[in-house]
Rosetta silent file (secondary structure, phi, psi, omega in degrees, C-alpha in Angstrom):
SEQUENCE: MSAYAVVYAFALVGVGFAAVVLIAARVFRPSVPYARKDSTYECGIPAVGSTEVKLNIRFHTFALLFVLFDVEILYVYPWAVTARELGRLALYEMGAFLAIVFLGLAFAWRKGALSWEQ
SCORE:     score description
SCORE:     0.000 S_00000001
   1 L     0.000  138.412 -178.520  255.304   65.570  -14.043 S_00000001
   2 L   -74.716  151.772 -177.262  254.654   64.997  -17.731 S_00000001
   3 L   -63.532  -30.640 -178.160  252.504   67.458  -19.679 S_00000001
   4 L   -96.181   15.133 -177.657  250.254   64.540  -20.638 S_00000001
   5 H   -65.913  -39.241  177.803  249.856   63.046  -17.258 S_00000001
   6 H   -64.570  -39.679  178.186  246.388   64.497  -16.934 S_00000001
   7 H   -62.646  -43.270 -178.793  245.410   62.978  -20.277 S_00000001
   8 H   -66.049  -44.786  175.660  246.828   59.649  -19.300 S_00000001
   9 H   -62.810  -39.968  175.851  245.061   59.767  -15.913 S_00000001
  10 H   -62.460  -44.350  179.938  241.696   60.732  -17.584 S_00000001
  11 H   -62.341  -45.358 -175.026  242.077   57.869  -20.129 S_00000001
  12 H   -67.677  -43.950  171.715  242.931   55.421  -17.384 S_00000001
  13 H   -56.972  -47.427 -179.450  239.893   56.481  -15.262 S_00000001
  14 H   -61.293  -41.663  178.255  237.639   56.235  -18.278 S_00000001
  15 H   -74.169  -36.230  175.444  238.814   52.759  -19.209 S_00000001
  16 H   -65.164  -40.065  178.254  238.695   51.659  -15.621 S_00000001
  17 H   -66.901  -42.849  176.555  235.175   52.938  -15.149 S_00000001
  18 H   -58.818  -45.273  179.447  234.045   51.148  -18.357 S_00000001
  19 H   -59.019  -49.963  179.244  235.687   47.905  -17.198 S_00000001
  20 H   -58.278  -46.966 -179.696  233.991   48.120  -13.724 S_00000001
  21 H   -58.642  -46.577 -173.884  230.633   48.765  -15.237 S_00000001
  22 H   -66.909  -43.742  178.343  230.901   45.924  -17.739 S_00000001
  23 H   -62.446  -44.650  178.646  232.174   43.520  -15.081 S_00000001
  24 H   -65.091  -34.341  179.200  229.447   44.465  -12.607 S_00000001
  25 H   -67.675  -39.247 -177.194  226.707   44.076  -15.291 S_00000001
  26 H   -69.141  -39.843 -179.165  228.014   40.552  -16.071 S_00000001
  27 H   -65.349  -48.407 -166.571  228.148   39.596  -12.315 S_00000001
  28 H   -95.957   -6.359 -176.005  224.824   41.023  -11.223 S_00000001
  29 L   -80.912  153.188  173.378  222.614   40.324  -14.279 S_00000001
  30 L   -78.678  146.728  177.182  220.150   37.411  -14.182 S_00000001
  31 L  -112.561   94.655  177.384  220.984   34.646  -16.647 S_00000001
  32 L  -127.973   86.243 -178.045  217.739   33.422  -17.872 S_00000001
  33 L   -75.419  140.501  171.341  218.064   32.205  -21.500 S_00000001
  34 L  -156.319  164.034 -167.279  215.023   31.338  -23.606 S_00000001
  35 L   -66.057  -28.495 -177.653  214.322   31.088  -27.281 S_00000001
  36 L   -69.915  -30.068  176.922  212.501   34.445  -27.684 S_00000001
  37 L   -67.557  -31.100  178.384  215.631   36.341  -26.631 S_00000001
  38 L   -82.451   -0.093 -177.340  217.628   34.706  -29.421 S_00000001
  39 L   -81.105  160.292  178.943  215.055   35.499  -32.081 S_00000001
  40 L   -81.340  130.942 -177.172  215.561   38.159  -34.644 S_00000001
  41 L  -109.178  130.461 -178.664  213.650   41.457  -33.830 S_00000001
  42 E  -137.375   84.149  172.971  212.634   43.718  -36.758 S_00000001
  43 L    58.676   31.686 -178.260  210.369   46.539  -35.579 S_00000001
  44 L    81.286   -8.131 -179.765  208.026   44.179  -33.808 S_00000001
  45 E   -95.504  140.775  178.051  207.179   42.177  -37.000 S_00000001
  46 L   -68.604  136.911 -176.273  208.042   38.594  -37.026 S_00000001
  47 L   -72.885  142.646  179.093  210.877   37.807  -39.396 S_00000001
  48 L  -113.921  130.937  173.730  210.042   35.978  -42.643 S_00000001
  49 L    87.605 -166.147 -173.898  212.514   33.834  -44.525 S_00000001
  50 L   -88.251  156.158  178.725  216.176   33.335  -43.975 S_00000001
  51 L   -85.297  -12.667  176.101  218.459   35.950  -42.430 S_00000001
  52 L   -86.648  116.532 -171.171  221.030   35.332  -45.176 S_00000001
  53 L  -121.664  124.266  178.869  220.106   37.635  -48.063 S_00000001
  54 L   -83.526  127.613  176.724  222.253   37.565  -51.232 S_00000001
  55 L  -108.398  145.390  172.411  223.093   41.089  -52.334 S_00000001
  56 L   -62.402  135.273  178.241  224.393   42.172  -55.687 S_00000001
  57 H   -60.032  -21.643  177.439  228.032   42.961  -55.533 S_00000001
  58 H   -58.953  -32.383  176.372  227.329   46.265  -57.292 S_00000001
  59 H   -57.699  -40.994  178.786  226.001   47.615  -54.041 S_00000001
  60 H   -67.428  -35.636  176.864  229.415   47.287  -52.479 S_00000001
  61 H   -67.492  -41.084  175.475  231.051   48.996  -55.345 S_00000001
  62 H   -63.335  -38.723  176.203  228.770   51.992  -55.071 S_00000001
  63 H   -63.903  -39.553  173.615  229.300   52.092  -51.316 S_00000001
  64 H   -59.893  -46.175  177.230  232.963   52.033  -51.737 S_00000001
  65 H   -69.938  -29.746  175.914  232.932   54.880  -54.228 S_00000001
  66 H   -65.117  -48.010 -177.123  230.539   56.808  -51.919 S_00000001
  67 H   -60.985  -40.679 -176.751  233.045   56.406  -48.969 S_00000001
  68 H   -59.125  -49.633 -176.747  235.878   57.484  -51.253 S_00000001
  69 H   -81.774  -17.317  173.859  234.278   60.784  -52.224 S_00000001
  70 H   -69.279  -47.187 -176.780  232.768   61.271  -48.757 S_00000001
  71 H   -73.261  -26.127  174.616  236.294   61.141  -47.239 S_00000001
  72 H   -59.392  -46.317  179.342  237.602   63.400  -50.035 S_00000001
  73 H   -53.427  -34.954 -175.866  235.197   66.121  -48.800 S_00000001
  74 H   -63.122  -29.253  179.742  236.773   65.790  -45.328 S_00000001
  75 H   -93.618  -30.036 -177.408  240.018   67.031  -46.905 S_00000001
  76 H   -74.273  -40.278 -170.598  238.577   69.616  -49.430 S_00000001
  77 H   -66.734  -51.556  178.004  236.323   71.507  -47.116 S_00000001
  78 H   -58.965  -35.301  178.020  239.001   72.650  -44.512 S_00000001
  79 H   -63.559  -45.442 -177.933  241.289   73.538  -47.328 S_00000001
  80 H   -63.495  -31.220 -178.981  238.579   75.593  -49.065 S_00000001
  81 H   -70.662  -32.415 -175.516  237.872   77.511  -45.837 S_00000001
  82 L  -111.996   18.124 -173.502  241.590   78.502  -45.455 S_00000001
  83 H   -57.820  -43.793 -176.767  242.643   78.535  -49.032 S_00000001
  84 H   -61.623  -39.021 -173.386  243.526   82.217  -49.140 S_00000001
  85 H   -82.839  -21.186  177.952  245.790   82.059  -46.127 S_00000001
  86 H   -80.324  -20.664  175.869  247.587   78.912  -47.275 S_00000001
  87 L    89.066 -172.742 -171.969  248.981   80.243  -50.410 S_00000001
  88 H   -70.989  -39.297 -178.339  249.843   78.870  -53.891 S_00000001
  89 H   -55.136  -42.443  178.482  251.621   75.745  -52.622 S_00000001
  90 H   -64.451  -38.072  176.266  248.439   74.541  -50.904 S_00000001
  91 H   -58.848  -48.903 -175.091  246.604   75.176  -54.189 S_00000001
  92 H   -67.518  -35.959 -176.685  248.925   73.074  -56.165 S_00000001
  93 H   -68.758  -43.723 -177.623  248.871   70.296  -53.535 S_00000001
  94 H   -67.106  -36.425  174.270  245.019   70.282  -53.504 S_00000001
  95 H   -60.221  -41.159  177.286  245.054   70.262  -57.309 S_00000001
  96 H   -65.758  -44.394 -178.177  247.341   67.085  -57.292 S_00000001
  97 H   -59.357  -52.288 -175.118  245.043   65.493  -54.704 S_00000001
  98 H   -66.199  -29.352  175.987  241.902   66.207  -56.638 S_00000001
  99 H   -65.067  -40.360  176.418  243.631   65.034  -59.890 S_00000001
 100 H   -63.451  -48.371 -179.003  244.448   61.634  -58.303 S_00000001
 101 H   -59.399  -42.460 -176.032  240.927   61.328  -56.964 S_00000001
 102 H   -75.145  -21.408  177.495  239.380   62.212  -60.313 S_00000001
 103 H   -76.043  -32.235  174.058  241.762   59.877  -62.156 S_00000001
 104 H   -65.962  -45.851  176.965  240.411   57.116  -59.797 S_00000001
 105 H   -60.877  -44.518  173.138  236.871   58.196  -60.734 S_00000001
 106 H   -55.545  -42.491 -179.860  237.766   58.125  -64.438 S_00000001
 107 H   -67.669  -44.560  173.401  239.236   54.699  -64.055 S_00000001
 108 H   -62.908  -35.098  176.143  236.104   53.367  -62.263 S_00000001
 109 H   -64.114  -44.961 -174.787  233.886   54.923  -64.895 S_00000001
 110 H   -70.137  -29.636  174.058  235.873   53.364  -67.654 S_00000001
 111 H   -76.847  -10.211  177.505  235.756   49.922  -66.003 S_00000001
 112 L    88.967   19.086 -174.691  231.998   50.294  -65.790 S_00000001
 113 L   -75.951  -17.654 -179.143  231.770   50.540  -62.005 S_00000001
 114 L   -93.657   -2.404 -175.719  229.288   53.457  -62.236 S_00000001
 115 L  -105.675  125.456 -176.767  226.965   51.586  -64.627 S_00000001
 116 L   -71.398  -38.704  178.548  224.414   49.368  -62.958 S_00000001
 117 L   -85.752  127.041  177.532  223.742   47.087  -65.976 S_00000001
 118 L  -145.197    0.000    0.000  226.724   45.083  -66.927 S_00000001
């Protein structure tokens, strides 16, 4: 028997249970469509205007930069916790990683990605 047999069985049972529940919900639910179900719900307040809102592309640039540096912290924090045990090689590797990230930040800054007015 494989060492991962229990893991595979657990995954199979989990996926099977989810499939059975979804199929049962589709089979036994009442199908009563009406217009109010299809309307947009926003905290109990009736929606005003169109649902298509034009956003400035700058929002996406800031969001992408935020995600970049948020993910960077996922790598830096565990390294910082165990830096002494890892030795000098890990220090050099993290230095190279941070240099690449900050070169990207400098590039974005130079291109004006961090400036709202352009």
